Short mmCIF file of C-alpha atoms and ligand atoms in Angstrom, two decimals:
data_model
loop_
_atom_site.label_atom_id
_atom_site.label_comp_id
_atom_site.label_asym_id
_atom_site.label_seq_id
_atom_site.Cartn_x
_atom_site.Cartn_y
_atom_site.Cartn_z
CA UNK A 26 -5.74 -24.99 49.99
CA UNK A 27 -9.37 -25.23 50.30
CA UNK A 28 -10.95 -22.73 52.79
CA UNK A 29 -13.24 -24.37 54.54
CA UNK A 30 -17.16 -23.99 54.22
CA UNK A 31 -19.89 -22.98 57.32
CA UNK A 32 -21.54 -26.51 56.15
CA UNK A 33 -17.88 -28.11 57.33
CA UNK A 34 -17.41 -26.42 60.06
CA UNK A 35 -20.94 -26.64 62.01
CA UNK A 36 -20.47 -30.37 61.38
CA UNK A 37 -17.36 -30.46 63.28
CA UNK A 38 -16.80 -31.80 66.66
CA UNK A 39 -13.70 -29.72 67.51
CA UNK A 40 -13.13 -25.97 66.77
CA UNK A 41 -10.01 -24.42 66.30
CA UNK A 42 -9.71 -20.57 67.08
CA UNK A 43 -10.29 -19.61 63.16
CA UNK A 44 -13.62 -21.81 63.26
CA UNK A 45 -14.87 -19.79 66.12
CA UNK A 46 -14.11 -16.49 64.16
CA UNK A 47 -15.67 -17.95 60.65
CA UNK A 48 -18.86 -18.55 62.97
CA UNK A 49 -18.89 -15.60 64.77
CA UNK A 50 -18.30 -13.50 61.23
CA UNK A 51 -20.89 -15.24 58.98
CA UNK A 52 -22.93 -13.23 56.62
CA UNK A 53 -26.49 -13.35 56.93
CA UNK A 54 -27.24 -16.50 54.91
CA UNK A 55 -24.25 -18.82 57.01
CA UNK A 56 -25.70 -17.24 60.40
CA UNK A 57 -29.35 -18.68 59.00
CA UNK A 58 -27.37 -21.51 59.35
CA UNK A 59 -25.18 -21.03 62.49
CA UNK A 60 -28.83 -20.45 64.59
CA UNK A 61 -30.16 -23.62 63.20
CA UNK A 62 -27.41 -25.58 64.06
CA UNK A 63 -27.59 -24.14 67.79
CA UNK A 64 -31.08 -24.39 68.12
CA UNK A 65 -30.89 -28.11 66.51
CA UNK A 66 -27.98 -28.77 69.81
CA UNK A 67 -30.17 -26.99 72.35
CA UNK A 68 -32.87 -29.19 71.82
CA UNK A 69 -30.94 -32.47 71.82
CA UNK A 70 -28.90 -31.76 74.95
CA UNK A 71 -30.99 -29.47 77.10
CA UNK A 72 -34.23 -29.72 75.66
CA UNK A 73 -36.25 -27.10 75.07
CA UNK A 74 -37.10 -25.74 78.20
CA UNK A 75 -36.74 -22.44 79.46
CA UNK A 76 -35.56 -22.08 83.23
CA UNK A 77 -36.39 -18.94 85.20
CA UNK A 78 -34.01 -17.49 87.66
CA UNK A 79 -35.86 -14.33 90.00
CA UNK A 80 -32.89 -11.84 89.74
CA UNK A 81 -32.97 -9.99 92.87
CA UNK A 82 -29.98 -7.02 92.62
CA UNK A 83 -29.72 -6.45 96.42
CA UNK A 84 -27.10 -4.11 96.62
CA UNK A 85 -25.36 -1.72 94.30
CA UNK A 86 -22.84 -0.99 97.29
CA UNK A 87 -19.58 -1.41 95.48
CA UNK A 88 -16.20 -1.17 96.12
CA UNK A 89 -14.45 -2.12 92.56
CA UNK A 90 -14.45 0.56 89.96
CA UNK A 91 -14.75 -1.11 86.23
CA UNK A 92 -14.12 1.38 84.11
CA UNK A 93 -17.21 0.38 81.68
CA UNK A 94 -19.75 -0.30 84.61
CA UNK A 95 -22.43 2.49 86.00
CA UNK A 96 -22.21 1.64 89.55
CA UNK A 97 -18.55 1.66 90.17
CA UNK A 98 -17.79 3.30 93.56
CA UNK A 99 -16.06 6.26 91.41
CA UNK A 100 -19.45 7.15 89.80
CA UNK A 101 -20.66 9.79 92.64
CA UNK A 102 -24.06 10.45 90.79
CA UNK A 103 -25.45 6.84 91.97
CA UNK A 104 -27.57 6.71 95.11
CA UNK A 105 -26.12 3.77 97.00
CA UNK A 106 -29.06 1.91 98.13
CA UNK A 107 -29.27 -2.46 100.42
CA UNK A 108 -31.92 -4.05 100.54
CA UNK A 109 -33.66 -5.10 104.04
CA UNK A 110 -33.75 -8.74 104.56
CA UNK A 111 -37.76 -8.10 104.70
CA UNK A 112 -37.60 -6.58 100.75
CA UNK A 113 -35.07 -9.58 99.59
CA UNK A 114 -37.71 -12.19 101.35
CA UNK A 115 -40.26 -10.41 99.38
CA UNK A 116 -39.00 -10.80 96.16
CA UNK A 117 -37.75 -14.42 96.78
CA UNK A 118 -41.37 -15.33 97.74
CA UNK A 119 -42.42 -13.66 94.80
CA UNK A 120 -40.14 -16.93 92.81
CA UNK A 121 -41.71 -19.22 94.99
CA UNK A 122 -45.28 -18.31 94.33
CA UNK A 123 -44.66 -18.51 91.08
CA UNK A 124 -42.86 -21.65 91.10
CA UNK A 125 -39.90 -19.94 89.19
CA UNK A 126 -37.80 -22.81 91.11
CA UNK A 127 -34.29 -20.51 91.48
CA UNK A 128 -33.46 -17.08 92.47
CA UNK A 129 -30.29 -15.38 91.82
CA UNK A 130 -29.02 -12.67 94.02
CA UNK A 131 -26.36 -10.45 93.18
CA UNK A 132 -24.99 -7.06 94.29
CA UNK A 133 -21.91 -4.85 93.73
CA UNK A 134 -18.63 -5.97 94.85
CA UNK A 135 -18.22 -5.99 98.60
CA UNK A 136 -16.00 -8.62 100.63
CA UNK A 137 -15.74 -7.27 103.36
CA UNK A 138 -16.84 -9.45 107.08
CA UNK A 139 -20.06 -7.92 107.69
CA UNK A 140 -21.30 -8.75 104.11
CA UNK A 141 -20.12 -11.82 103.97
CA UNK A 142 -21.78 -12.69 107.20
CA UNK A 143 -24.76 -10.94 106.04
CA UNK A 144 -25.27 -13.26 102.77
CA UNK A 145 -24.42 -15.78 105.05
CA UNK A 146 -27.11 -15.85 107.31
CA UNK A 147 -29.75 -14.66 104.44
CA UNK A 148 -29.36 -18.07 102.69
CA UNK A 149 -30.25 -20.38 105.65
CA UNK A 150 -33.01 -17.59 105.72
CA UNK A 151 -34.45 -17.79 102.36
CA UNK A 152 -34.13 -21.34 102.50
CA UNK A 153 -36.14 -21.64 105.82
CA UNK A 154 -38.72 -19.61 104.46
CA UNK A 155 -39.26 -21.33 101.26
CA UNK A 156 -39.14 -24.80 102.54
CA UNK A 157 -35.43 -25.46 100.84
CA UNK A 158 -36.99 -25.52 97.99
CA UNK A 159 -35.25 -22.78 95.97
CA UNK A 160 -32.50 -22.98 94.06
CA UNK A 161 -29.92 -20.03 94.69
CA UNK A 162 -27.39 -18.72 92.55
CA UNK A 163 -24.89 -16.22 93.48
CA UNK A 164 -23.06 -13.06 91.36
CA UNK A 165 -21.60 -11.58 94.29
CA UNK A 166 -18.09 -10.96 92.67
CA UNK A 167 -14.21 -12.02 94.26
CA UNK A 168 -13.99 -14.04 97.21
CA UNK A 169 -11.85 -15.75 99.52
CA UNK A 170 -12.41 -19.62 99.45
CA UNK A 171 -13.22 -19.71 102.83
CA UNK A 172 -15.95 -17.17 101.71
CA UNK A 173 -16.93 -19.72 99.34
CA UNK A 174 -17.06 -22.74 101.21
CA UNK A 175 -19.20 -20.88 104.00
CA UNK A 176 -21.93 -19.59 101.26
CA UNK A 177 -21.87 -23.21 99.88
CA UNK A 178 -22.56 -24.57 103.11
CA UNK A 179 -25.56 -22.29 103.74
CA UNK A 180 -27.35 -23.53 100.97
CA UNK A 181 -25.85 -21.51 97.68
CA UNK A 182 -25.01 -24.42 94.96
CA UNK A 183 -24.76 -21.83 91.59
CA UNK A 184 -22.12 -19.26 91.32
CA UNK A 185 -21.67 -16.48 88.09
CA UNK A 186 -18.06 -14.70 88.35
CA UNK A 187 -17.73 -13.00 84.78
CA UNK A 188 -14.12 -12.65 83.35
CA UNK A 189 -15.26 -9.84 81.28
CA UNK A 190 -12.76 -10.34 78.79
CA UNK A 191 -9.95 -13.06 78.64
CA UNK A 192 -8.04 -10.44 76.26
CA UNK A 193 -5.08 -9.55 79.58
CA UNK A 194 -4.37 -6.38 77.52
CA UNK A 195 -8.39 -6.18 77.03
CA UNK A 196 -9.26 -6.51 80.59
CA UNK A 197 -6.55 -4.04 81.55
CA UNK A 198 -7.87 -1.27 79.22
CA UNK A 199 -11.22 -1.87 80.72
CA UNK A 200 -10.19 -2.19 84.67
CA UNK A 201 -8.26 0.27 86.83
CA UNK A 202 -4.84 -0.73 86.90
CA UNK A 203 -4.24 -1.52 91.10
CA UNK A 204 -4.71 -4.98 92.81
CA UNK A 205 -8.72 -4.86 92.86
CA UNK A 206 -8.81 -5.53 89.03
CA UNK A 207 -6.32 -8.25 88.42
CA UNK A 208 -6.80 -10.62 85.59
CA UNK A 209 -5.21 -13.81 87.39
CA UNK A 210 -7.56 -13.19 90.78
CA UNK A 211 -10.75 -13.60 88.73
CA UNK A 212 -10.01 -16.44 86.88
CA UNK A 213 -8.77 -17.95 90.30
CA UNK A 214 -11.83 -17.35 91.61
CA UNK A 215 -13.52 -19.32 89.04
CA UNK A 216 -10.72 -22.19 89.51
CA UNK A 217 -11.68 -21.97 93.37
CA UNK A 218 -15.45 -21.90 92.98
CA UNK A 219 -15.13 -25.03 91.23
CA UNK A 220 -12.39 -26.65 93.74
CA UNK A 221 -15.33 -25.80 96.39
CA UNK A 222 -18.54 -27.57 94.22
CA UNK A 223 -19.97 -24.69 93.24
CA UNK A 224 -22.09 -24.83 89.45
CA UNK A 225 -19.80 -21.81 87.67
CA UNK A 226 -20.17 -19.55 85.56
CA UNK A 227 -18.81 -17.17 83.70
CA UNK A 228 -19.40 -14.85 80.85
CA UNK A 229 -18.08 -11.62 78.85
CA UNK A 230 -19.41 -8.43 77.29
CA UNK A 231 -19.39 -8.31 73.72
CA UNK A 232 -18.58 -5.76 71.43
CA UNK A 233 -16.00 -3.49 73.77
CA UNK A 234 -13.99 -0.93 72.25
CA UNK A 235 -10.83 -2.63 70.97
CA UNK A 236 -11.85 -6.39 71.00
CA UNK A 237 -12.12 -8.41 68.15
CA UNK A 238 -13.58 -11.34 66.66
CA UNK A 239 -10.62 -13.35 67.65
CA UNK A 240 -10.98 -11.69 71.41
CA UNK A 241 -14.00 -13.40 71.63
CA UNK A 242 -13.08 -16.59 69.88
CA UNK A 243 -10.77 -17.05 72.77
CA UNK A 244 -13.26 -16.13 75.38
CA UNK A 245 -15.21 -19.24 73.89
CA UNK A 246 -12.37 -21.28 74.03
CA UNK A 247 -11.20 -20.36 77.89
CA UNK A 248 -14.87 -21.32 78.66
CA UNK A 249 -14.46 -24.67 77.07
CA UNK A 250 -10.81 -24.98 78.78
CA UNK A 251 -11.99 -24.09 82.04
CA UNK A 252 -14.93 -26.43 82.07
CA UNK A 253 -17.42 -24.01 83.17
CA UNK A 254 -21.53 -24.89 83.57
CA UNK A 255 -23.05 -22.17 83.27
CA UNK A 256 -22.59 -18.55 80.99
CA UNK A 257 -24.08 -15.27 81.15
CA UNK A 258 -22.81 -13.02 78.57
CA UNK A 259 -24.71 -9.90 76.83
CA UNK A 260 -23.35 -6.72 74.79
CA UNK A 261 -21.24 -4.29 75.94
CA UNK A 262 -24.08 -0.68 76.47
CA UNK A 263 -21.93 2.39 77.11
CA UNK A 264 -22.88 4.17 80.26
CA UNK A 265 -22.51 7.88 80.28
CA UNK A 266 -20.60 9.07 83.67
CA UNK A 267 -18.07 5.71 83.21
CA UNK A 268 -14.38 6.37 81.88
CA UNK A 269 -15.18 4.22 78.71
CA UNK A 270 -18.38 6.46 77.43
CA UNK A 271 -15.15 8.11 75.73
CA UNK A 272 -15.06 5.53 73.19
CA UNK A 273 -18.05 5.47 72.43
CA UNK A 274 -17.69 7.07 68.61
CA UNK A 275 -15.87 3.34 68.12
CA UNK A 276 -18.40 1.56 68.93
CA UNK A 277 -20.25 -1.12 66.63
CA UNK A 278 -24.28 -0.01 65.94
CA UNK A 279 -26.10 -1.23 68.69
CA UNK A 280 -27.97 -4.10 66.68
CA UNK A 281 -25.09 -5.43 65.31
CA UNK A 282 -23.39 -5.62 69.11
CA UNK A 283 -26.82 -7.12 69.25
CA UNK A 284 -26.07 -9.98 66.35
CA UNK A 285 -23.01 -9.82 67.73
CA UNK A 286 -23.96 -11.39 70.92
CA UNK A 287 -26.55 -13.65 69.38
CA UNK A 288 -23.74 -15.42 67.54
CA UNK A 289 -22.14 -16.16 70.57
CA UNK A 290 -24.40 -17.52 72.18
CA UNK A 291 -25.33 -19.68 69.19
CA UNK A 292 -21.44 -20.51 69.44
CA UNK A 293 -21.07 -21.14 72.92
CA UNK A 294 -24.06 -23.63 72.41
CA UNK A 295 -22.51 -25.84 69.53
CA UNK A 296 -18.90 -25.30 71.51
CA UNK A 297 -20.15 -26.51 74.88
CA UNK A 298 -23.60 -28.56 74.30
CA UNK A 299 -24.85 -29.35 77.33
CA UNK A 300 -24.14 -25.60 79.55
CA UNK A 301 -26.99 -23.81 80.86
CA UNK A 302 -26.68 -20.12 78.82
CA UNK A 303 -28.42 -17.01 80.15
CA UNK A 304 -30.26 -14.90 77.63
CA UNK A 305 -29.35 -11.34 79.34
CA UNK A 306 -30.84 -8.33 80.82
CA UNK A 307 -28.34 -6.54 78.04
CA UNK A 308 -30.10 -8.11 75.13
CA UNK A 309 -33.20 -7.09 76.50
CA UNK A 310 -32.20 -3.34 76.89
CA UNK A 311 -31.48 -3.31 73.18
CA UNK A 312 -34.47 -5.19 72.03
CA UNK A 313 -37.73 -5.39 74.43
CA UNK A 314 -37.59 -8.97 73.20
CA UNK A 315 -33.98 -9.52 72.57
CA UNK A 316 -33.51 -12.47 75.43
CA UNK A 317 -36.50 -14.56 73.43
CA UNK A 318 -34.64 -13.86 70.77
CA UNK A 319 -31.43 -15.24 72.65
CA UNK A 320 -33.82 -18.53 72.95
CA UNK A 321 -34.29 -18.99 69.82
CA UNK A 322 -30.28 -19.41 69.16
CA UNK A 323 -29.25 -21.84 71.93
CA UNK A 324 -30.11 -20.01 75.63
CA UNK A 325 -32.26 -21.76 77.80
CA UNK A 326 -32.09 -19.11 81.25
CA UNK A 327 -34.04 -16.25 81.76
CA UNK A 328 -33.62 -14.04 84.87
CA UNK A 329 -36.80 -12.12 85.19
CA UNK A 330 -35.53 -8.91 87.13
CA UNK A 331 -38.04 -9.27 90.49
CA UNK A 332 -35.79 -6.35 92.51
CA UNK A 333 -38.62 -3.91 93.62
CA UNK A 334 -38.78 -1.69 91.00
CA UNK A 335 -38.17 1.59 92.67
CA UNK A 336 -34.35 0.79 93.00
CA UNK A 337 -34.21 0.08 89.24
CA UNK A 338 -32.90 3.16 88.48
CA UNK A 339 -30.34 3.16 91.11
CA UNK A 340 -29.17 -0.65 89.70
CA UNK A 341 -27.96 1.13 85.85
CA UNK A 342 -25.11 -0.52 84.93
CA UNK A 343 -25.43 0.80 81.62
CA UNK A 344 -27.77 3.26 79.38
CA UNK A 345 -31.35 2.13 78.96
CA UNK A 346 -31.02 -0.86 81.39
CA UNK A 347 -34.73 -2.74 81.25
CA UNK A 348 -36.59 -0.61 84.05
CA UNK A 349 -40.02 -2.10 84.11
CA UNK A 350 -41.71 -4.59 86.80
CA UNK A 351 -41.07 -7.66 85.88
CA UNK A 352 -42.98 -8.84 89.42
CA UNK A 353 -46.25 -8.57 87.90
CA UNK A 354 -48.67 -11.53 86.44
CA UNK A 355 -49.14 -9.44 83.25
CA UNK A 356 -45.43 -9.42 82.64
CA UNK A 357 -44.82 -12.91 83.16
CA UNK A 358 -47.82 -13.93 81.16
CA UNK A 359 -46.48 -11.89 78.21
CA UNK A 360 -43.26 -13.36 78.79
CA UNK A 361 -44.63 -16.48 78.75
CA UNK A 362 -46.39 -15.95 75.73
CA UNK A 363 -43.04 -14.57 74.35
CA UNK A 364 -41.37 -17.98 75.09
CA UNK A 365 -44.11 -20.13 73.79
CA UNK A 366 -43.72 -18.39 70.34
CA UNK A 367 -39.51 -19.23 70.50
CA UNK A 368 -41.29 -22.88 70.76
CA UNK A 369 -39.69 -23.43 74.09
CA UNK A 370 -41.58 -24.31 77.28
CA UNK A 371 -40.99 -23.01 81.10
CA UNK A 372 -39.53 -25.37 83.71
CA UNK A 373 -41.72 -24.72 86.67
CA UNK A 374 -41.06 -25.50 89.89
CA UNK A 375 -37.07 -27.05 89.45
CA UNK A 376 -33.79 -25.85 89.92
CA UNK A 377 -33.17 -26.62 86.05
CA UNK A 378 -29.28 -27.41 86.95
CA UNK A 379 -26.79 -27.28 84.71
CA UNK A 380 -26.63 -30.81 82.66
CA UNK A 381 -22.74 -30.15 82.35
CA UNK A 382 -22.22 -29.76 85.74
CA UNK A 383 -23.40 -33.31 86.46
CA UNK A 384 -21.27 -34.53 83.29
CA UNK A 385 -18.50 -33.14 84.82
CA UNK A 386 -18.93 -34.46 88.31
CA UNK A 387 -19.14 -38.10 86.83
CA UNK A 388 -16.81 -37.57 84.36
CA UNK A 389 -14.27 -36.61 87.11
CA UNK A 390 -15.76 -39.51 89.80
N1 5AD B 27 -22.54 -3.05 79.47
C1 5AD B 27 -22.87 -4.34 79.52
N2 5AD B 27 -22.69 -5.12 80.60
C2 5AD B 27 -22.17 -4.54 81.68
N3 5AD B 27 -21.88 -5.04 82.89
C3 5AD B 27 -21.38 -4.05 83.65
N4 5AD B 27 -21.34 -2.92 82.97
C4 5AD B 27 -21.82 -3.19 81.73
C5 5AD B 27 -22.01 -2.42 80.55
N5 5AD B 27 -21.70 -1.14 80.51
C6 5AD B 27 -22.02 -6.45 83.21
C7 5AD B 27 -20.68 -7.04 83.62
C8 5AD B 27 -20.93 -7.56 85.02
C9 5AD B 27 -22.43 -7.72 85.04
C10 5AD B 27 -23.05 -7.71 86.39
O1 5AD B 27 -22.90 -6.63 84.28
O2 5AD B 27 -20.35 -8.11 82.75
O3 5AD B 27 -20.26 -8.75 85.32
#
């Protein structure tokens, strides 16, 4: 039988599992090839246009414990800190000045009723102050659908719940085993987010101890199952006071988790063309650059980090997590500059929606 070439395959419409693994394994000439391909999709169904989100990491209150993650409620050295409503207005209006047209706000894990009140009444706030013009995105983690429906209502329309790893045995290496971490409840939550009219997304971290190129195959294929509009997804960066840093001797070379995660993305974008993909923070820890970079291979999201910088440090989910201020004209300007070069441009001043996500909604009219 005839093994098939990377020419054949990147001129497929349909991927089977070992097509996804050929991609995600090509040498350095075939991956030449891979990015092209991506970059050639990106520009046909998305355009090339860069959309920022203002990430504004309001809380690192948590009360789940992921066993790879730096601010899990285990890890006692992390000075819990919450924003004021005043700081989070700050920051938003920071997005709105600048015309960045979305915000995303995420914190740790918290469900309980004062939180969920809390969020509540800050998005009719934001909105009121910025003239309903901003787009708002949520990462806020598991919650009930009434949850859901009541932060749709108040004006959220995107939501990011990552699986982490769609691997069962995976995720339960990773997670504590007790009924915070379950598998089935996260992927429920992504079924429910969607049920409510959320824009989803989800995403994974790439190159975990144990997972393999056919792990990740299937994470690209439960995203294409699942229907999903949106993905954030980034390497896997040990942290030093989690349970995992004890793998850490197994771990790929940081630039290759690096190429690693490149690939996917360029994946993801010939898998699913029309999905909004988030170049992330975790590129950017690796390489100052690394999220242009993620550009260049099919992403078309940036989330410029516009927390006040002083609770940085206190937001580490993993080692050397991006601590500069990104809320500064000199930053953005370079970034700009940055993006330019990728031969992208910024869309200023829209919520730069998912295309899928309006796909879908006809498709399912
Ligand atoms: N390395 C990379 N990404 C991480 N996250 C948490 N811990 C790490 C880590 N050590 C990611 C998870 C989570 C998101 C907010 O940050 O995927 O969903």
């Amino acid at each position: 039988m005839k093994i098939k070439d990377i020419d054949t395959i990147l001129n497929q419409e349909q991927f089977s599992k070992n097509d996804l693994v050929y991609l995600l394994a090509a040498n350095k000439e075939e991956t030449e090839k891979l990015f092209a391909k991506a970059a050639e999709i990106k520009t046909k169904y998305v355009g090339n246009i860069v959309y920022f989100r203002g990430l504004i990491e309001f809380s690192n209150v948590c009360r789940k414990d992921c066993l790879y993650c730096g601010i899990r409620c285990g890890n006692k050295k992390v000075s819990r800190y919450t924003l004021t409503d005043d700081e989070i207005l700050e920051a938003v209006e920071y997005s709105w000045k600048n015309n960045f047209g979305s915000i995303v706000l995420q914190s740790g894990e918290r469900n309980d009723s004062r939180f969920v009140e809390r969020v509540e009444l800050l998005l009719k706030k934001i909105h009121a102050h910025t003239n309903y013009e901003m787009g708002i995105t949520l990462s806020l983690g598991e919650q009930s659908e009434e949850t859901y429906r009541r932060w749709l209502a108040a004006g959220a329309h995107r939501y990011l719940l990552r699986i982490e790893s769609t691997n069962r045995e995976l995720y339960q290496k990773i997670h504590p085993a007790d009924n915070h971490h379950e598998f089935d409840t996260r992927k429920e939550g992504i079924l429910l987010l969607q049920k409510t009219g959320f824009q989803v997304g989800t995403g994974v971290m790439i190159g975990l101890p144990f997972q393999t190129l056919e792990d990740l195959a299937g994470d690209l294929l439960f995203m294409k199952e699942m229907d999903i509009d949106m993905c954030g997804m980034g390497p896997y960066i040990e942290h030093v006071d989690t349970p995992m840093y004890q793998y850490v001797d197994m771990l790929m070379p940081l630039k290759q988790r690096f190429e690693l995660a490149l690939k996917m993305i360029a994946t993801l974008r010939i898998l699913m063309k029309d999905v909004n993909i988030a170049s992330s923070t975790a590129l950017q820890a690796i390489d100052p650059y690394g999220r242009e970079l993620g550009l260049k291979v099919g992403a078309n999201i940036i989330m410029p980090n516009t927390t006040p910088v002083t609770y940085h440090q206190a937001y580490s989910l993993y080692n050397n997590k991006p601590t500069v201020n990104e809320e500064t004209d000199e930053y953005i300007a370079d970034l700009e500059q940055h993006i330019h070069a990728a031969g992208d441009v910024i869309g200023y001043g829209v919520h730069g929606d998912s295309v899928h996500f309006g796909n879908r909604i006809n498709k399912n009219k």
